[in-house]
Coordinates of C-alpha atoms in Angstrom, one line a residue:
M1 CA 72.6 81.8 115.8
T2 CA 76.0 82.1 114.5
Y3 CA 77.4 81.5 111.1
R4 CA 79.8 80.2 109.5
A5 CA 81.4 81.8 106.4
A6 CA 80.8 78.5 104.1
V7 CA 82.4 79.7 100.5
V8 CA 85.6 79.5 98.7
L9 CA 86.9 82.6 98.3
A10 CA 88.1 81.2 95.6
A11 CA 85.9 81.2 92.5
V12 CA 85.6 83.8 89.5
L13 CA 81.9 84.1 90.3
L14 CA 82.7 85.5 93.8
Y15 CA 85.3 88.1 92.9
A16 CA 84.2 91.8 91.8
P17 CA 87.6 94.9 91.3
A18 CA 86.8 97.4 93.5
H19 CA 88.2 100.1 95.4
A20 CA 87.0 102.3 98.3
Q21 CA 88.2 104.9 100.8
S22 CA 86.1 103.9 103.6
P23 CA 87.2 100.2 104.2
P24 CA 90.1 100.0 107.2
P25 CA 93.3 100.8 106.0
S26 CA 95.6 97.7 105.0
S27 CA 98.0 96.8 107.8
S28 CA 101.5 96.4 106.2
S29 CA 101.1 92.8 107.0
P30 CA 97.6 91.2 106.1
R31 CA 96.7 88.1 106.8
P32 CA 93.7 86.2 106.4
P33 CA 90.7 86.9 108.0
A34 CA 90.2 85.4 110.8
A35 CA 88.0 82.0 111.9
A36 CA 84.2 82.7 111.9
G37 CA 84.5 79.3 114.9
L38 CA 85.2 75.7 114.3
D39 CA 82.6 73.0 112.8
P40 CA 82.5 69.7 114.8
R41 CA 81.6 67.9 112.6
I42 CA 85.0 68.8 110.1
E43 CA 87.1 68.2 113.4
K44 CA 86.0 65.3 113.9
L45 CA 85.8 64.4 110.3
V46 CA 89.6 65.3 110.1
A47 CA 90.5 63.8 112.5
S48 CA 89.6 60.5 111.4
I49 CA 91.8 60.5 109.2
S50 CA 94.1 56.8 109.7
E51 CA 97.5 56.4 109.3
Q52 CA 97.3 52.7 109.8
R53 CA 94.8 52.8 107.1
L54 CA 97.1 54.7 104.3
R55 CA 100.3 52.5 105.0
Q56 CA 97.6 49.3 103.6
L57 CA 96.4 50.8 101.2
L58 CA 99.8 51.6 100.6
E59 CA 101.6 48.9 100.8
K60 CA 98.8 47.2 98.6
L61 CA 99.3 49.6 95.6
V62 CA 103.0 48.7 95.3
S63 CA 102.4 45.1 95.3
F64 CA 101.2 45.0 92.5
G65 CA 105.0 45.1 91.0
T66 CA 104.3 48.3 88.4
R67 CA 101.0 50.0 87.4
N68 CA 102.7 51.6 83.8
T69 CA 100.0 52.9 81.7
L70 CA 101.4 50.5 79.6
S71 CA 101.7 47.3 81.4
D72 CA 100.3 43.8 81.6
A73 CA 96.9 44.6 81.2
S74 CA 95.0 41.2 82.4
S75 CA 97.1 39.7 84.4
P76 CA 94.7 39.3 87.7
T77 CA 98.0 39.5 90.4
R78 CA 100.6 42.8 88.3
G79 CA 100.1 45.3 86.1
I80 CA 98.0 48.4 85.5
G81 CA 95.0 46.4 85.2
A82 CA 95.2 44.3 88.1
A83 CA 95.6 47.8 89.8
R84 CA 92.9 49.4 89.3
Q85 CA 90.5 47.0 89.7
W86 CA 91.7 46.3 93.7
I87 CA 91.0 50.7 93.8
F88 CA 87.6 50.2 92.3
D89 CA 86.5 46.7 94.6
E90 CA 88.4 48.9 97.9
L91 CA 86.3 51.4 97.2
K92 CA 82.9 49.6 96.5
R93 CA 83.8 48.0 99.8
T94 CA 84.3 50.9 101.7
S95 CA 81.0 52.2 102.0
P96 CA 77.7 51.6 100.5
R97 CA 77.1 55.5 99.9
L98 CA 79.9 55.2 97.4
Q99 CA 79.0 54.9 93.8
V100 CA 82.1 53.7 92.4
S101 CA 82.6 53.2 88.3
F102 CA 85.3 53.2 85.5
D103 CA 86.1 56.3 83.8
T104 CA 87.6 55.0 80.8
Y105 CA 88.8 55.9 76.9
T106 CA 90.6 54.2 74.2
I107 CA 93.5 56.0 73.9
P108 CA 95.5 56.1 70.0
Q109 CA 99.1 55.2 69.7
G110 CA 101.0 59.1 70.2
R111 CA 104.1 59.9 70.8
R112 CA 104.0 58.9 74.3
I113 CA 101.7 56.1 74.2
T114 CA 103.5 53.4 72.0
R115 CA 100.8 51.8 71.3
E116 CA 97.0 51.8 71.0
V117 CA 96.0 51.6 74.8
E118 CA 92.5 51.3 77.4
L119 CA 93.0 54.2 79.9
R120 CA 90.9 53.8 82.7
N121 CA 90.0 56.2 85.8
V122 CA 88.9 54.8 89.0
M123 CA 85.8 57.2 90.3
A124 CA 83.9 57.2 93.9
V125 CA 81.0 60.2 94.1
L126 CA 79.1 60.3 97.1
P127 CA 76.1 62.4 96.0
G128 CA 75.4 65.6 97.8
K129 CA 72.2 67.8 97.6
S130 CA 73.4 70.1 94.7
P131 CA 75.4 69.2 91.3
R132 CA 77.8 71.1 92.2
R133 CA 81.0 68.9 92.4
I134 CA 84.3 69.2 94.3
Y135 CA 87.1 66.7 93.4
V136 CA 90.4 65.3 95.1
S137 CA 92.7 63.3 93.4
G138 CA 95.8 61.0 92.6
H139 CA 97.6 59.3 90.0
Y140 CA 97.6 55.6 90.1
D141 CA 99.7 54.8 87.4
S142 CA 103.8 54.9 87.8
M143 CA 106.8 54.6 85.7
N144 CA 110.1 53.2 85.3
L145 CA 112.9 54.7 83.7
G146 CA 116.2 53.4 84.8
A147 CA 119.6 55.3 85.2
R148 CA 117.5 58.0 83.3
G149 CA 114.7 58.5 86.0
Q150 CA 114.4 61.3 88.1
L151 CA 113.2 64.2 86.0
A152 CA 113.0 62.9 82.5
G153 CA 109.6 62.4 81.1
N154 CA 107.5 65.2 82.9
T155 CA 105.4 68.0 81.0
R156 CA 107.2 71.5 81.4
E157 CA 105.1 74.5 82.6
P158 CA 103.4 76.1 79.5
A159 CA 104.7 79.3 78.3
D160 CA 101.3 80.5 77.9
G161 CA 99.9 80.2 81.4
R162 CA 96.7 77.8 80.6
G163 CA 98.4 75.2 82.3
A164 CA 98.4 73.1 79.3
P165 CA 101.0 70.3 79.1
Q166 CA 103.8 71.1 76.1
E167 CA 107.1 69.3 76.0
V168 CA 109.3 66.7 77.1
V169 CA 112.3 68.1 79.1
R170 CA 115.4 66.4 79.1
P171 CA 117.0 66.1 83.1
G172 CA 118.5 69.0 83.8
A173 CA 117.2 71.1 80.6
E174 CA 116.5 74.9 80.9
A175 CA 113.2 76.4 80.0
Q176 CA 113.4 78.4 77.2
A177 CA 111.3 81.7 76.9
P178 CA 108.6 82.0 75.4
G179 CA 107.9 81.2 71.8
E180 CA 111.8 80.1 71.9
P181 CA 111.9 76.7 69.6
A182 CA 112.4 74.1 72.0
A183 CA 115.7 72.6 71.5
P184 CA 115.1 68.1 70.6
A185 CA 114.5 66.0 73.4
A186 CA 114.5 62.2 73.2
D187 CA 111.1 60.5 74.4
P188 CA 112.3 58.6 77.5
Q189 CA 109.2 57.0 76.3
Q190 CA 109.7 56.0 73.2
R191 CA 113.5 54.1 74.3
P192 CA 114.6 51.0 71.9
N193 CA 112.8 47.9 73.7
Q194 CA 111.7 50.1 76.6
D195 CA 110.2 47.1 79.1
Y196 CA 107.2 48.6 80.5
D197 CA 106.3 45.6 82.7
I198 CA 109.7 45.6 85.1
D199 CA 108.7 47.2 88.9
A200 CA 107.5 50.6 89.5
P201 CA 107.1 51.1 92.9
G202 CA 105.6 54.5 92.6
A203 CA 105.2 54.6 95.8
N204 CA 105.6 58.3 97.0
D205 CA 105.0 59.5 92.8
D206 CA 102.1 58.5 93.1
G207 CA 101.2 56.1 95.5
S208 CA 100.3 58.3 98.4
G209 CA 97.9 60.6 96.2
T210 CA 96.4 57.9 94.8
V211 CA 95.9 56.1 98.9
L212 CA 95.3 60.1 100.2
S213 CA 92.3 60.3 97.6
M214 CA 91.6 57.1 98.5
E215 CA 91.4 57.4 102.5
L216 CA 89.0 60.5 102.1
A217 CA 86.5 58.4 100.5
R218 CA 86.2 56.4 103.5
V219 CA 86.4 59.2 105.6
F220 CA 83.6 60.9 104.3
A221 CA 81.7 58.3 103.3
E222 CA 81.6 57.2 106.6
S223 CA 80.9 60.6 108.2
G224 CA 77.4 60.5 108.0
I225 CA 77.2 64.3 107.1
E226 CA 75.2 64.9 104.2
F227 CA 77.0 67.1 102.2
D228 CA 75.6 70.1 99.5
A229 CA 78.3 69.5 97.3
T230 CA 78.7 66.0 95.4
L231 CA 82.5 64.7 96.2
V232 CA 84.0 63.3 94.0
F233 CA 87.3 61.0 94.7
M234 CA 89.0 60.0 91.5
T235 CA 92.2 58.4 91.0
V236 CA 93.9 58.9 87.7
A237 CA 95.6 57.4 84.7
G238 CA 98.4 58.4 82.1
E239 CA 99.8 61.1 84.1
E240 CA 103.0 59.7 83.3
Q241 CA 102.2 59.7 79.5
G242 CA 101.9 63.2 79.9
L243 CA 98.0 64.1 82.0
V244 CA 96.7 61.7 79.6
G245 CA 93.5 60.6 81.6
A246 CA 92.7 63.8 83.8
G247 CA 93.2 65.6 80.2
A248 CA 90.9 63.4 78.2
Y249 CA 88.1 63.7 82.0
A250 CA 88.6 67.6 82.1
R251 CA 87.6 68.0 78.1
K252 CA 84.8 65.7 78.6
A253 CA 83.9 68.0 81.6
R254 CA 83.8 70.9 79.8
A255 CA 81.7 69.4 77.1
E256 CA 79.2 68.4 79.3
N257 CA 78.8 71.3 81.9
V258 CA 80.3 69.3 84.6
P259 CA 80.0 71.8 87.3
I260 CA 83.4 71.3 88.9
Q261 CA 83.6 73.8 91.4
A262 CA 87.2 73.2 92.8
W263 CA 89.8 70.3 92.4
F264 CA 92.5 69.2 94.9
N265 CA 95.3 67.2 92.8
N266 CA 97.9 65.1 95.1
D267 CA 100.9 64.1 93.5
I268 CA 104.3 63.0 95.7
V269 CA 103.0 63.8 99.0
G270 CA 104.1 61.5 100.9
G271 CA 107.8 62.3 102.0
S272 CA 109.3 64.0 104.9
V273 CA 113.0 64.0 103.6
G274 CA 114.3 65.7 101.1
G275 CA 117.3 64.4 98.2
D276 CA 119.4 67.1 99.8
G277 CA 119.1 65.9 103.7
I278 CA 116.5 68.1 104.9
T279 CA 113.6 67.1 106.3
D280 CA 110.4 68.9 106.4
G281 CA 107.4 67.2 107.9
A282 CA 105.8 70.2 109.0
S283 CA 104.2 71.9 105.7
I284 CA 102.9 70.9 102.0
R285 CA 103.4 73.5 98.7
L286 CA 100.4 74.4 97.0
Y287 CA 100.8 75.9 93.3
S288 CA 98.1 77.2 91.5
I289 CA 98.2 79.1 87.9
G290 CA 97.3 82.6 88.0
P291 CA 96.7 85.3 87.2
E292 CA 95.9 86.8 90.7
D293 CA 92.4 86.9 91.0
S294 CA 92.5 83.6 89.3
P295 CA 89.8 80.9 90.8
S296 CA 92.6 78.1 91.3
R297 CA 94.6 81.1 93.2
S298 CA 91.9 82.0 95.1
L299 CA 91.4 78.6 96.1
A300 CA 94.7 78.0 96.9
Q301 CA 94.5 80.8 99.3
F302 CA 91.1 79.2 100.7
T303 CA 92.2 76.4 101.5
R304 CA 95.8 77.4 103.4
R305 CA 92.8 79.7 105.7
I306 CA 90.7 76.9 106.3
A307 CA 94.0 74.3 106.9
A308 CA 95.2 77.3 109.7
Q309 CA 91.9 76.8 111.6
Y310 CA 91.7 73.2 111.4
V311 CA 95.3 71.7 111.3
P312 CA 96.9 74.6 112.7
S313 CA 100.6 72.4 113.5
H314 CA 100.9 72.3 109.7
R315 CA 101.6 75.2 107.3
V316 CA 100.4 75.1 104.2
R317 CA 103.1 77.2 101.3
L318 CA 101.3 78.8 98.4
L319 CA 103.4 79.1 95.6
A320 CA 102.2 82.0 92.8
R321 CA 103.1 79.1 89.7
S322 CA 100.9 76.4 87.9
D323 CA 103.4 74.1 89.0
R324 CA 107.4 73.1 90.1
F325 CA 109.5 74.7 87.4
S326 CA 109.1 72.4 84.2
R327 CA 107.5 70.2 85.8
G328 CA 103.8 69.5 85.2
G329 CA 101.0 67.8 87.2
D330 CA 96.9 66.5 86.5
H331 CA 95.8 70.0 88.1
S332 CA 96.9 71.7 85.1
A333 CA 94.7 69.7 82.4
L334 CA 92.0 71.1 84.5
N335 CA 93.4 74.2 84.5
A336 CA 93.4 74.6 80.7
Q337 CA 89.2 74.0 80.1
G338 CA 89.2 76.5 82.2
F339 CA 88.3 74.8 86.3
A340 CA 89.7 75.5 89.1
A341 CA 92.1 73.8 90.2
I342 CA 95.3 73.7 92.6
G343 CA 98.9 70.8 92.9
F344 CA 99.9 69.6 96.4
R345 CA 103.5 68.9 96.6
E346 CA 105.5 67.8 99.8
S347 CA 107.2 69.9 100.7
R348 CA 111.0 68.4 100.2
E349 CA 111.3 66.1 97.3
N350 CA 113.9 63.4 96.2
Y351 CA 114.3 63.5 92.9
S352 CA 116.6 61.0 92.4
K353 CA 114.0 58.4 93.4
Q354 CA 111.2 59.4 90.9
H355 CA 110.7 57.6 88.2
G356 CA 112.7 54.7 89.3
P357 CA 113.3 51.2 91.5
D358 CA 113.8 53.3 94.5
D359 CA 110.5 54.9 94.5
T360 CA 109.3 52.2 97.2
I361 CA 107.2 52.3 100.7
D362 CA 110.1 53.0 102.8
G363 CA 110.2 56.8 101.3
V364 CA 107.5 57.1 102.4
D365 CA 106.3 59.0 106.0
F366 CA 102.8 58.2 106.8
R367 CA 102.2 60.9 109.4
Y368 CA 103.2 63.5 107.1
L369 CA 101.1 62.0 104.5
S370 CA 98.5 62.5 107.1
Q371 CA 98.3 65.2 108.1
N372 CA 98.5 66.1 104.2
A373 CA 95.1 64.2 103.8
R374 CA 94.2 66.3 107.0
V375 CA 94.5 70.1 105.2
N376 CA 92.6 68.1 101.9
A377 CA 89.7 66.9 104.4
A378 CA 88.9 70.3 105.8
A379 CA 89.6 72.2 102.8
M380 CA 86.9 70.3 100.9
A381 CA 84.4 69.4 103.8
T382 CA 84.3 73.8 104.6
L383 CA 83.1 74.0 100.4
A384 CA 81.2 70.7 100.3
L385 CA 78.7 72.2 103.6
A386 CA 78.6 75.4 102.5
P387 CA 76.2 77.2 100.5
P388 CA 76.5 77.8 96.9
P389 CA 78.6 80.8 96.1
P390 CA 76.5 84.3 95.2
G391 CA 76.7 85.3 91.5
V392 CA 78.9 88.8 91.1
T393 CA 78.9 88.7 87.1
T394 CA 76.6 89.7 84.7
A395 CA 75.3 87.0 82.1
T396 CA 78.5 88.8 80.3
G397 CA 80.8 88.5 82.6
M398 CA 81.1 91.7 84.4
P399 CA 80.9 92.7 87.9
T400 CA 78.1 93.6 89.4
I401 CA 79.7 96.6 91.2
D402 CA 79.3 100.5 90.4
R403 CA 79.8 103.7 91.8
R404 CA 76.2 104.4 93.1
P405 CA 74.4 106.1 94.7
S406 CA 76.8 109.5 94.5
G407 CA 78.9 108.7 92.1
Y408 CA 81.8 108.4 94.1
D409 CA 81.0 104.8 96.5
A410 CA 81.2 101.1 95.8
H411 CA 78.1 100.0 95.5
L412 CA 78.1 95.9 95.2
R413 CA 75.3 93.6 94.2
W414 CA 75.2 89.7 93.7
T415 CA 72.4 87.3 93.5
A416 CA 71.4 84.9 96.0
S417 CA 72.5 81.8 96.9
Q418 CA 70.4 78.8 98.2
G419 CA 70.6 78.3 101.4
A420 CA 72.7 80.9 102.6
A421 CA 72.0 82.4 105.8
G422 CA 73.4 85.8 104.9
Y423 CA 76.8 87.0 103.3
R424 CA 80.1 88.2 104.6
V425 CA 82.3 91.0 102.3
F426 CA 85.8 90.6 102.6
W427 CA 88.0 93.4 100.7
R428 CA 91.3 94.1 99.9
N429 CA 93.8 97.1 98.5
A430 CA 93.6 96.1 94.8
W431 CA 98.6 95.6 95.4
A432 CA 97.7 93.2 98.8
P433 CA 97.5 89.6 97.4
E434 CA 95.3 88.5 100.7
W435 CA 91.7 89.7 102.0
E436 CA 92.9 92.1 104.4
H437 CA 89.0 92.8 105.8
E438 CA 85.9 91.1 106.2
L439 CA 82.3 92.6 107.0
Y440 CA 79.0 90.5 107.9
V441 CA 76.7 92.4 106.0
G442 CA 73.5 90.1 106.8
N443 CA 71.0 88.4 104.6
V444 CA 71.0 91.0 101.7
T445 CA 71.9 91.3 97.9
E446 CA 73.5 94.6 98.3
Y447 CA 75.9 96.9 99.8
V448 CA 77.4 100.4 100.1
F449 CA 80.8 101.7 100.9
P450 CA 80.3 105.3 100.8
H451 CA 82.5 107.6 99.5
A452 CA 84.8 104.6 97.9
N453 CA 86.3 104.7 95.4
I454 CA 86.2 101.0 93.4
D455 CA 89.6 101.8 91.6
D456 CA 91.9 101.2 94.3
W457 CA 90.0 98.2 95.9
V458 CA 89.5 94.5 95.0
F459 CA 85.7 92.9 97.2
G460 CA 85.0 89.7 97.7
V461 CA 81.6 88.3 98.7
A462 CA 81.1 84.6 100.6
S463 CA 77.8 83.1 101.5
V464 CA 77.8 82.0 104.8
D465 CA 75.2 78.9 106.7
A466 CA 73.8 79.0 109.9
A467 CA 75.3 77.0 112.4

């Protein structure tokens, strides 16, 4: 029997701050733990992603002219209404295994919503054996600010660190210090006589993330694999008006206690050539909100580790911030509700094409987009096939670790995970950013590192299945 490490090292459930003297000393250049072996099912799934289908999907999506949240919703051929109906129908056609629905909200008039509007996210659910959910998303709405395009209209990185979208920032505006009043900014969504029905192709922002999510829905549904986790493929609306669709869903999910284990958001992930002419088709940026052992930060580390195994030619660049400078994305709305959510961004952006008429399909590198899809697929599949994570905290949130039996040991305890064949303990020096060591400890629910100081080390526990 062989064992496959099967749990995200990214959830707070897996983390217990601790220390040890007996674990091996850390190296000067810590590396992620070694792979436990590749799963042929995941290898096949990752290889099934099609550049051609990504192109076909994006060509159709762009053909609707505009997908502005406030554009015409009644035309069968143009505008956001036609686009969302096509996404719904396409996902429905993909596989009978997918449960496709609209996630609908009535959004009142506000600062960036200039009239009451019906907003619809499109969801495709692939049921698993357990209720825990893993999401992948992209936003299908688009925007054309004309000459005012580029960086205008984005939310700034929150000063409070909680992932809540804050005020609009003008192009080139400096971020103010926490607590400092913001300079007034004219909202580009409230320009007099703005035409929301003008062309806004949004091929890269965020047609790329939308078709990535749709292609993963096909690949996972057609794989024939019965996953432990339930998988949700979501295309979101209202992102350009301030994360409206993602925020509405996140608040509902929190109120209804939806068991979201992980959320992979993809926004502007199709371009390999930056506005400065620099090309990078071999890496993807991955943003995650802190602190260092937050569920989101841990999910990002897990994703890089898995991507290195299944997509070794494509580098995941971890960035320890919620998103790009003075900008935000739908994952931030999930972070604000306490969910583990991370954001993928292409490595080299072309700001001049964003939020304008020039965000066309010729700016998308489909080989690069397919590699980014494979990174998402590998991490999602590994999580979805895994047993649930073990519990390592009490009902009050305290880590289940102590100094017994001698008073100078590291005594780790956890609750059993249904379906787990055993457990693997990871640890690192409390200063190190990533796991440095790992040890398979068998099918037990406690382990002792003798003569260990739990003030100097951080421990994690992962459930593993038999493969």
